[in-house]
Amino acid sequence: MKAVWNGATLAESNETIIVEGNHYFPPSSVNNGFFTASHTQMDCPWKGVAHYFHIKVEDKINEDAAWSYPNPRPAAKKIKHYIAFWHGVVITR
């Protein structure tokens, strides 16, 4: 699977985990050069607190377009530190 935005491949892996329709990419598959930590956090009742990231490709910024669970609740431990995307990031095979 590939996560692409603004012509850049943000992540690529054959080992994503699908949770609630979102592909979560392993940390080792993510191109960290495109990501900046955001102050945004959201609490999910069963996964825990999601920490968001802005994505910057060339001169364009996609705010809060990726998220991760650094300390998930036990039910979501398999996606610890994995990254998921939205806000126009295209996930393809």
Tab-separated table of C-alpha atoms in Angstrom:
chain	number	residue	atom	x	y	z
A	1	MET	CA	0.000	0.000	0.000
A	2	LYS	CA	1.069	3.564	-0.684
A	3	ALA	CA	0.070	6.879	0.887
A	4	VAL	CA	0.485	9.731	-1.629
A	5	TRP	CA	-0.176	13.450	-1.388
A	6	ASN	CA	0.843	16.296	-3.700
A	7	GLY	CA	2.820	13.833	-5.819
A	8	ALA	CA	4.969	12.563	-2.941
A	9	THR	CA	4.961	9.061	-1.481
A	10	LEU	CA	4.527	9.559	2.268
A	11	ALA	CA	4.557	5.866	3.200
A	12	GLU	CA	4.727	2.506	1.465
A	13	SER	CA	4.268	-0.950	2.967
A	14	ASN	CA	2.849	-4.415	2.394
A	15	GLU	CA	2.173	-4.668	6.123
A	16	THR	CA	-0.492	-2.065	6.865
A	17	ILE	CA	-3.122	-2.759	9.496
A	18	ILE	CA	-6.706	-1.806	8.641
A	19	VAL	CA	-8.700	-0.342	11.522
A	20	GLU	CA	-12.091	1.289	10.972
A	21	GLY	CA	-11.403	1.504	7.237
A	22	ASN	CA	-8.033	3.266	7.627
A	23	HIS	CA	-4.692	1.774	6.618
A	24	TYR	CA	-2.162	2.200	9.425
A	25	PHE	CA	1.412	2.157	8.096
A	26	PRO	CA	4.317	0.807	10.161
A	27	PRO	CA	6.680	3.546	11.398
A	28	SER	CA	9.569	2.106	9.347
A	29	SER	CA	7.580	2.642	6.120
A	30	VAL	CA	6.968	6.364	6.651
A	31	ASN	CA	9.088	9.096	5.046
A	32	ASN	CA	9.519	11.272	8.147
A	33	GLY	CA	10.889	14.209	6.141
A	34	PHE	CA	7.342	15.219	5.193
A	35	PHE	CA	5.921	15.295	8.741
A	36	THR	CA	5.784	17.927	11.462
A	37	ALA	CA	4.106	17.290	14.808
A	38	SER	CA	0.846	19.144	15.353
A	39	HIS	CA	-0.616	20.255	18.681
A	40	THR	CA	-3.879	18.499	17.768
A	41	GLN	CA	-4.866	15.468	19.816
A	42	MET	CA	-8.119	13.503	19.813
A	43	ASP	CA	-9.283	10.887	22.285
A	44	CYS	CA	-10.852	7.711	20.949
A	45	PRO	CA	-12.765	5.668	23.549
A	46	TRP	CA	-11.138	2.376	22.576
A	47	LYS	CA	-7.854	3.357	20.837
A	48	GLY	CA	-6.635	6.134	23.120
A	49	VAL	CA	-5.226	9.574	22.317
A	50	ALA	CA	-4.272	10.205	18.697
A	51	HIS	CA	-1.440	12.634	18.003
A	52	TYR	CA	-1.653	14.457	14.671
A	53	PHE	CA	0.924	15.581	12.115
A	54	HIS	CA	1.021	18.224	9.393
A	55	ILE	CA	2.359	17.093	6.027
A	56	LYS	CA	4.533	19.437	3.961
A	57	VAL	CA	5.419	18.643	0.364
A	58	GLU	CA	7.319	21.390	-1.442
A	59	ASP	CA	5.428	24.615	-0.592
A	60	LYS	CA	2.085	22.992	0.312
A	61	ILE	CA	0.979	22.073	3.848
A	62	ASN	CA	-1.813	19.619	4.679
A	63	GLU	CA	-2.677	20.304	8.318
A	64	ASP	CA	-3.468	17.406	10.650
A	65	ALA	CA	-3.485	14.994	7.700
A	66	ALA	CA	-1.834	12.100	9.562
A	67	TRP	CA	-2.170	10.625	13.022
A	68	SER	CA	-0.691	8.018	15.299
A	69	TYR	CA	-1.304	6.425	18.687
A	70	PRO	CA	1.987	6.531	20.636
A	71	ASN	CA	0.350	5.084	23.778
A	72	PRO	CA	-2.776	3.218	22.661
A	73	ARG	CA	-5.206	1.500	24.969
A	74	PRO	CA	-4.804	-2.296	25.187
A	75	ALA	CA	-7.437	-2.990	22.507
A	76	ALA	CA	-5.390	-1.005	19.957
A	77	LYS	CA	-1.865	-2.018	20.945
A	78	LYS	CA	-1.176	-3.502	17.489
A	79	ILE	CA	-1.207	0.008	15.927
A	80	LYS	CA	1.187	1.620	18.415
A	81	HIS	CA	3.230	4.240	16.515
A	82	TYR	CA	1.633	3.253	13.178
A	83	ILE	CA	0.545	6.198	10.993
A	84	ALA	CA	-2.832	6.693	9.275
A	85	PHE	CA	-3.916	9.423	6.848
A	86	TRP	CA	-6.871	11.502	5.675
A	87	HIS	CA	-7.517	15.049	4.297
A	88	GLY	CA	-6.832	14.161	0.689
A	89	VAL	CA	-3.973	11.704	1.168
A	90	VAL	CA	-4.643	8.939	-1.358
A	91	ILE	CA	-4.096	5.319	-0.326
A	92	THR	CA	-3.444	2.974	-3.262
A	93	ARG	CA	-2.034	-0.482	-3.954
